[in-house]
Short mmCIF file of C-alpha atoms in Angstrom, two decimals:
data_model
loop_
_atom_site.label_atom_id
_atom_site.label_comp_id
_atom_site.label_asym_id
_atom_site.label_seq_id
_atom_site.Cartn_x
_atom_site.Cartn_y
_atom_site.Cartn_z
CA MET S 1 30.56 -36.82 19.16
CA LYS S 2 31.98 -34.60 16.43
CA ARG S 3 28.47 -33.37 15.53
CA ILE S 4 27.65 -32.50 19.16
CA LEU S 5 30.99 -30.73 19.61
CA ARG S 6 30.42 -28.66 16.47
CA ARG S 7 27.04 -27.56 17.78
CA ILE S 8 28.53 -26.54 21.12
CA LEU S 9 31.20 -24.51 19.36
CA PHE S 10 28.54 -22.91 17.15
CA ILE S 11 26.52 -21.81 20.17
CA GLY S 12 29.69 -20.57 21.84
CA ALA S 13 30.28 -18.27 18.89
CA ALA S 14 26.75 -16.91 19.27
CA LEU S 15 27.20 -16.15 22.95
CA VAL S 16 29.91 -13.61 22.25
CA LEU S 17 27.53 -11.74 19.94
CA ALA S 18 25.24 -10.53 22.68
CA LEU S 19 25.34 -6.98 21.31
CA ASP S 20 25.30 -6.15 17.62
CA ALA S 21 25.64 -2.87 15.76
CA TRP S 22 21.90 -2.40 15.18
CA LEU S 23 20.90 -2.80 18.85
CA TYR S 24 20.44 0.22 21.05
CA LEU S 25 19.20 0.90 24.57
CA PRO S 26 16.82 3.89 24.52
CA GLY S 27 14.54 2.85 27.36
CA PHE S 28 11.36 1.36 25.96
CA LEU S 29 9.08 3.50 28.14
CA SER S 30 10.50 6.80 26.87
CA GLY S 31 7.57 7.38 24.51
CA PRO S 32 6.36 6.22 21.10
CA GLN S 33 8.14 7.00 17.85
CA GLU S 34 6.13 8.35 14.92
CA LEU S 35 4.95 5.43 12.81
CA THR S 36 5.53 5.81 9.07
CA GLY S 37 4.39 2.44 7.72
CA GLU S 38 1.45 0.05 7.84
CA THR S 39 1.81 -2.33 10.78
CA GLU S 40 0.15 -5.65 11.61
CA VAL S 41 0.65 -8.59 13.92
CA HIS S 42 -0.27 -12.05 12.66
CA PHE S 43 -0.74 -14.85 15.19
CA ILE S 44 -0.42 -17.73 12.75
CA ASP S 45 -2.50 -20.82 13.43
CA VAL S 46 0.10 -23.57 13.75
CA GLY S 47 -1.93 -25.88 15.97
CA GLN S 48 -0.34 -26.59 19.34
CA GLY S 49 2.56 -24.15 19.00
CA ASP S 50 3.53 -20.53 18.49
CA SER S 51 4.38 -18.47 15.43
CA ILE S 52 3.92 -14.70 15.29
CA LEU S 53 4.64 -12.46 12.32
CA LEU S 54 5.34 -8.76 12.88
CA LEU S 55 4.94 -6.58 9.79
CA SER S 56 5.79 -2.88 9.74
CA GLY S 57 6.71 -0.65 6.84
CA GLY S 58 7.57 -3.57 4.60
CA GLN S 59 9.85 -5.28 7.14
CA ALA S 60 8.94 -8.69 8.56
CA VAL S 61 10.02 -10.32 11.83
CA LEU S 62 9.02 -13.87 12.73
CA VAL S 63 8.83 -14.93 16.37
CA ASP S 64 8.92 -18.74 16.64
CA ALA S 65 7.99 -21.27 13.97
CA GLY S 66 5.61 -23.80 15.49
CA THR S 67 6.12 -27.54 15.13
CA ALA S 68 8.00 -29.39 12.40
CA GLU S 69 4.67 -30.16 10.74
CA SER S 70 3.83 -26.45 10.50
CA GLY S 71 7.05 -25.38 8.75
CA ASP S 72 5.56 -25.56 5.27
CA THR S 73 2.38 -23.84 6.48
CA ILE S 74 4.38 -20.89 7.81
CA VAL S 75 6.48 -20.57 4.65
CA ARG S 76 3.38 -20.68 2.46
CA TYR S 77 1.59 -18.12 4.65
CA LEU S 78 4.51 -15.69 4.45
CA GLU S 79 4.86 -16.16 0.71
CA GLU S 80 1.16 -15.47 0.19
CA LEU S 81 1.62 -12.18 2.05
CA GLY S 82 4.45 -11.28 -0.31
CA VAL S 83 7.23 -11.70 2.27
CA GLN S 84 10.49 -12.31 0.40
CA GLU S 85 12.94 -11.89 3.26
CA LEU S 86 12.88 -11.67 7.02
CA TYR S 87 14.41 -8.67 8.75
CA ALA S 88 14.80 -10.83 11.85
CA VAL S 89 13.77 -14.13 13.39
CA VAL S 90 13.38 -14.85 17.12
CA ALA S 91 13.50 -18.38 18.58
CA THR S 92 12.09 -17.82 22.07
CA HIS S 93 13.30 -21.15 23.50
CA PRO S 94 14.35 -24.57 22.19
CA HIS S 95 11.08 -26.49 22.53
CA ALA S 96 9.79 -28.34 19.48
CA ASP S 97 6.44 -26.48 19.38
CA HIS S 98 8.31 -23.19 18.97
CA ILE S 99 11.31 -24.07 16.80
CA GLY S 100 10.01 -27.18 15.02
CA GLY S 101 9.49 -25.37 11.72
CA MET S 102 12.50 -23.09 12.10
CA ALA S 103 14.85 -25.06 9.83
CA ARG S 104 12.28 -24.86 7.02
CA VAL S 105 11.90 -21.09 7.51
CA ILE S 106 15.68 -20.56 7.53
CA GLU S 107 16.01 -22.54 4.31
CA ALA S 108 13.17 -20.61 2.61
CA PHE S 109 14.02 -16.95 3.33
CA PRO S 110 17.05 -14.69 3.55
CA ILE S 111 17.30 -13.56 7.20
CA GLY S 112 18.98 -10.40 8.43
CA HIS S 113 19.27 -11.23 12.15
CA PHE S 114 18.60 -14.37 14.16
CA PHE S 115 17.98 -14.22 17.92
CA MET S 116 17.95 -17.06 20.40
CA GLY S 117 18.55 -17.59 24.11
CA ARG S 118 21.68 -19.10 25.59
CA GLU S 119 19.80 -22.29 26.52
CA THR S 120 20.38 -25.38 24.39
CA ALA S 121 18.60 -28.71 23.89
CA ASN S 122 19.93 -32.13 22.97
CA THR S 123 17.16 -32.79 20.44
CA ALA S 124 16.95 -33.44 16.72
CA THR S 125 14.73 -30.37 16.30
CA TYR S 126 17.31 -28.08 17.89
CA GLY S 127 20.10 -29.70 15.89
CA ASN S 128 18.18 -29.23 12.65
CA MET S 129 17.81 -25.53 13.40
CA LEU S 130 21.53 -25.15 14.06
CA ASP S 131 22.38 -27.05 10.89
CA ALA S 132 20.12 -24.75 8.86
CA LEU S 133 21.70 -21.66 10.44
CA GLU S 134 25.18 -22.92 9.67
CA ALA S 135 24.25 -23.78 6.09
CA ARG S 136 22.97 -20.21 5.64
CA GLY S 137 26.05 -18.70 7.29
CA LEU S 138 23.88 -17.11 9.99
CA ARG S 139 25.48 -16.46 13.37
CA PRO S 140 22.76 -16.15 16.03
CA THR S 141 22.73 -13.29 18.51
CA VAL S 142 21.88 -13.76 22.19
CA PRO S 143 20.06 -10.55 23.17
CA GLN S 144 20.23 -8.95 26.60
CA PRO S 145 17.24 -7.48 28.48
CA GLY S 146 16.76 -3.93 27.24
CA ASP S 147 18.17 -4.51 23.75
CA VAL S 148 16.01 -2.98 21.03
CA LEU S 149 15.59 -3.90 17.37
CA PRO S 150 14.41 -0.80 15.47
CA PHE S 151 12.23 -0.96 12.36
CA ASP S 152 12.62 1.65 9.61
CA SER S 153 8.95 2.57 10.16
CA GLY S 154 9.56 3.78 13.73
CA ALA S 155 8.27 0.56 15.28
CA SER S 156 10.55 -1.39 17.62
CA LEU S 157 10.98 -4.78 19.25
CA THR S 158 12.43 -4.70 22.77
CA PHE S 159 13.87 -7.77 24.49
CA LEU S 160 12.65 -7.68 28.10
CA GLY S 161 13.71 -11.04 29.44
CA PRO S 162 14.67 -13.45 30.76
CA ASP S 163 16.83 -11.69 33.31
CA ASP S 164 19.45 -13.38 35.48
CA ASP S 165 17.01 -13.84 38.38
CA VAL S 166 15.01 -16.38 36.33
CA SER S 167 16.22 -19.92 36.96
CA ASP S 168 17.37 -22.01 34.02
CA SER S 169 15.82 -25.12 35.57
CA ASP S 170 12.73 -24.65 33.39
CA LEU S 171 13.20 -23.75 29.71
CA ASN S 172 9.72 -22.24 29.58
CA ASN S 173 10.70 -19.52 32.02
CA ARG S 174 13.85 -18.82 30.00
CA SER S 175 11.75 -17.84 26.98
CA LEU S 176 12.79 -14.63 25.26
CA VAL S 177 10.06 -12.13 26.14
CA THR S 178 9.62 -9.22 23.74
CA LEU S 179 7.57 -6.03 23.52
CA PHE S 180 6.58 -4.86 20.04
CA GLN S 181 5.74 -1.13 19.91
CA ALA S 182 4.30 0.81 17.00
CA GLY S 183 2.73 4.26 17.01
CA GLY S 184 1.81 4.18 20.69
CA ARG S 185 0.42 0.63 20.46
CA SER S 186 2.13 -2.30 22.19
CA VAL S 187 2.12 -6.09 21.95
CA LEU S 188 3.73 -8.22 24.67
CA LEU S 189 4.93 -11.62 23.44
CA MET S 190 5.48 -14.01 26.36
CA GLY S 191 6.71 -17.19 24.65
CA ASP S 192 6.14 -19.96 27.21
CA ALA S 193 7.07 -17.78 30.20
CA GLU S 194 5.40 -18.82 33.43
CA ALA S 195 4.79 -17.26 36.85
CA ALA S 196 8.48 -16.94 37.86
CA ALA S 197 9.29 -15.07 34.66
CA GLU S 198 6.20 -12.89 35.10
CA ARG S 199 7.39 -11.88 38.59
CA SER S 200 10.82 -11.05 37.21
CA LEU S 201 9.32 -8.85 34.49
CA LEU S 202 7.25 -6.88 37.00
CA ASN S 203 10.28 -6.54 39.27
CA HIS S 204 12.48 -5.14 36.51
CA TYR S 205 9.77 -3.22 34.64
CA PRO S 206 7.18 -2.06 37.21
CA LEU S 207 5.54 0.23 34.65
CA LEU S 208 5.20 -2.49 32.02
CA SER S 209 1.87 -2.51 30.21
CA CYS S 210 0.52 -3.57 26.86
CA GLU S 211 -2.55 -3.31 24.70
CA ILE S 212 -2.26 -6.82 23.27
CA LEU S 213 -0.91 -9.83 25.16
CA LYS S 214 0.25 -13.05 23.54
CA VAL S 215 -0.65 -15.25 26.50
CA GLY S 216 2.23 -17.30 27.86
CA HIS S 217 2.51 -21.08 27.37
CA HIS S 218 -0.60 -21.49 25.23
CA GLY S 219 -2.89 -20.52 28.08
CA ALA S 220 -1.55 -23.03 30.62
CA SER S 221 -2.50 -22.53 34.27
CA THR S 222 1.20 -22.03 35.15
CA SER S 223 1.20 -18.71 33.28
CA SER S 224 -0.93 -15.56 33.25
CA SER S 225 -1.35 -15.04 36.99
CA GLU S 226 -4.05 -12.59 37.96
CA GLU S 227 -1.39 -10.34 39.52
CA PHE S 228 0.53 -10.17 36.24
CA LEU S 229 -2.55 -9.57 34.13
CA ARG S 230 -3.78 -6.76 36.38
CA ALA S 231 -0.34 -5.15 36.20
CA VAL S 232 0.13 -5.18 32.42
CA ARG S 233 -3.57 -4.42 31.73
CA PRO S 234 -4.05 -5.78 28.20
CA SER S 235 -7.33 -5.05 26.42
CA THR S 236 -6.86 -8.00 24.03
CA ALA S 237 -5.32 -11.41 24.71
CA VAL S 238 -4.36 -13.99 22.10
CA ILE S 239 -3.91 -17.68 22.95
CA SER S 240 -2.16 -19.92 20.43
CA CYS S 241 -3.10 -23.57 20.88
CA GLY S 242 -4.34 -26.60 18.97
CA VAL S 243 -7.87 -27.91 18.62
CA ASN S 244 -8.62 -30.58 21.25
CA ASN S 245 -4.96 -30.56 22.33
CA ASP S 246 -3.67 -33.09 24.87
CA TYR S 247 -2.85 -30.42 27.46
CA GLY S 248 -6.29 -28.91 27.96
CA HIS S 249 -5.09 -25.50 26.77
CA PRO S 250 -6.29 -22.95 27.42
CA SER S 251 -6.76 -23.71 31.10
CA PRO S 252 -10.09 -22.64 32.65
CA GLN S 253 -8.00 -20.94 35.36
CA THR S 254 -6.24 -18.79 32.78
CA LEU S 255 -9.53 -17.81 31.17
CA GLU S 256 -10.90 -16.91 34.60
CA ASN S 257 -7.80 -14.84 35.42
CA LEU S 258 -8.20 -12.95 32.14
CA SER S 259 -11.83 -12.24 32.95
CA LEU S 260 -11.02 -11.10 36.50
CA ALA S 261 -8.36 -8.77 35.11
CA GLY S 262 -10.94 -7.18 32.82
CA VAL S 263 -9.69 -8.68 29.55
CA ASP S 264 -12.89 -9.13 27.59
CA ASP S 265 -11.38 -9.61 24.12
CA VAL S 266 -9.78 -13.07 24.11
CA ARG S 267 -8.83 -14.64 20.76
CA ILE S 268 -7.98 -18.36 20.60
CA THR S 269 -6.43 -19.74 17.42
CA ALA S 270 -7.98 -23.16 18.05
CA GLU S 271 -11.37 -21.49 17.66
CA SER S 272 -10.80 -18.71 15.14
CA GLY S 273 -7.68 -19.76 13.23
CA THR S 274 -5.00 -17.19 12.43
CA VAL S 275 -5.55 -13.88 14.25
CA VAL S 276 -4.54 -10.69 12.42
CA LEU S 277 -4.47 -7.43 14.39
CA PRO S 278 -3.71 -4.14 12.58
CA LEU S 279 -1.86 -1.57 14.69
CA ASP S 280 -3.07 1.83 13.57
CA PRO S 281 -1.14 4.68 15.25
CA LEU S 282 -2.82 6.35 18.19
CA PRO S 283 -3.80 10.00 17.59
CA SER S 284 -1.04 12.41 18.56
CA SER S 285 -1.56 15.15 21.12
CA LYS S 286 -1.62 17.69 18.26
CA GLU S 287 -4.38 15.77 16.51
CA ASN S 288 -6.37 15.59 19.74
CA ALA S 289 -6.03 19.34 20.19
CA ALA S 290 -7.11 20.17 16.64
#
């Protein structure tokens, strides 16, 4: 009982930190900032789970940490890239295939900011993450839609959802959805968000689009509706899932929806392993005119 109460109090402290000094609200569609550093997105192969590394100008942000079995894999991958600290970490939602390796990551690297949703879970995996945060003295921040984390390079990570119109009856739909922007390029990270969350995003951000889409819920049929895909118009889609997984991910329906929406470049970690996509800045209008 004491352990559960401590966790509840710990989360309560996080909830009052919804806005921090580094967050700002510029309007993510106001135009790209000049990019001053090399930028890449790594969709790490963690089997049936998610873990995405954003690198820009020497700063690293990790979004999710796969399963408990993949914790060491993620730490080793980051260390091999020369990552010594994490500017920020995002736990999209408290499911074991997204936060399973989080305690290991927290133990291994200094972390500047830690983001999580207000939803909790009565699981050992979630408790291990909270214990690791407390041991590190990290107080998590619950971001609000529209909050932006700026990188020194000019890149940014915008929290788009979930908004209040998304029911908390399904943790998948309460995933933190983020948009990574760098030099006119954009990557939409959907967590496990499904159709209800997709409708909310289009309602609140009717002009939302992206070049690269991290497909929601590992390519399940409950995500990536044709309407959503046609609206955001990605040219590349990445699906993170395990080889011969028990869920049949990615769903044939999702693959068909991607095809119908004109997304010809589909990368699946179960087939190709870790996917690394460099984000070179788009030419400026001055360069085009030259």
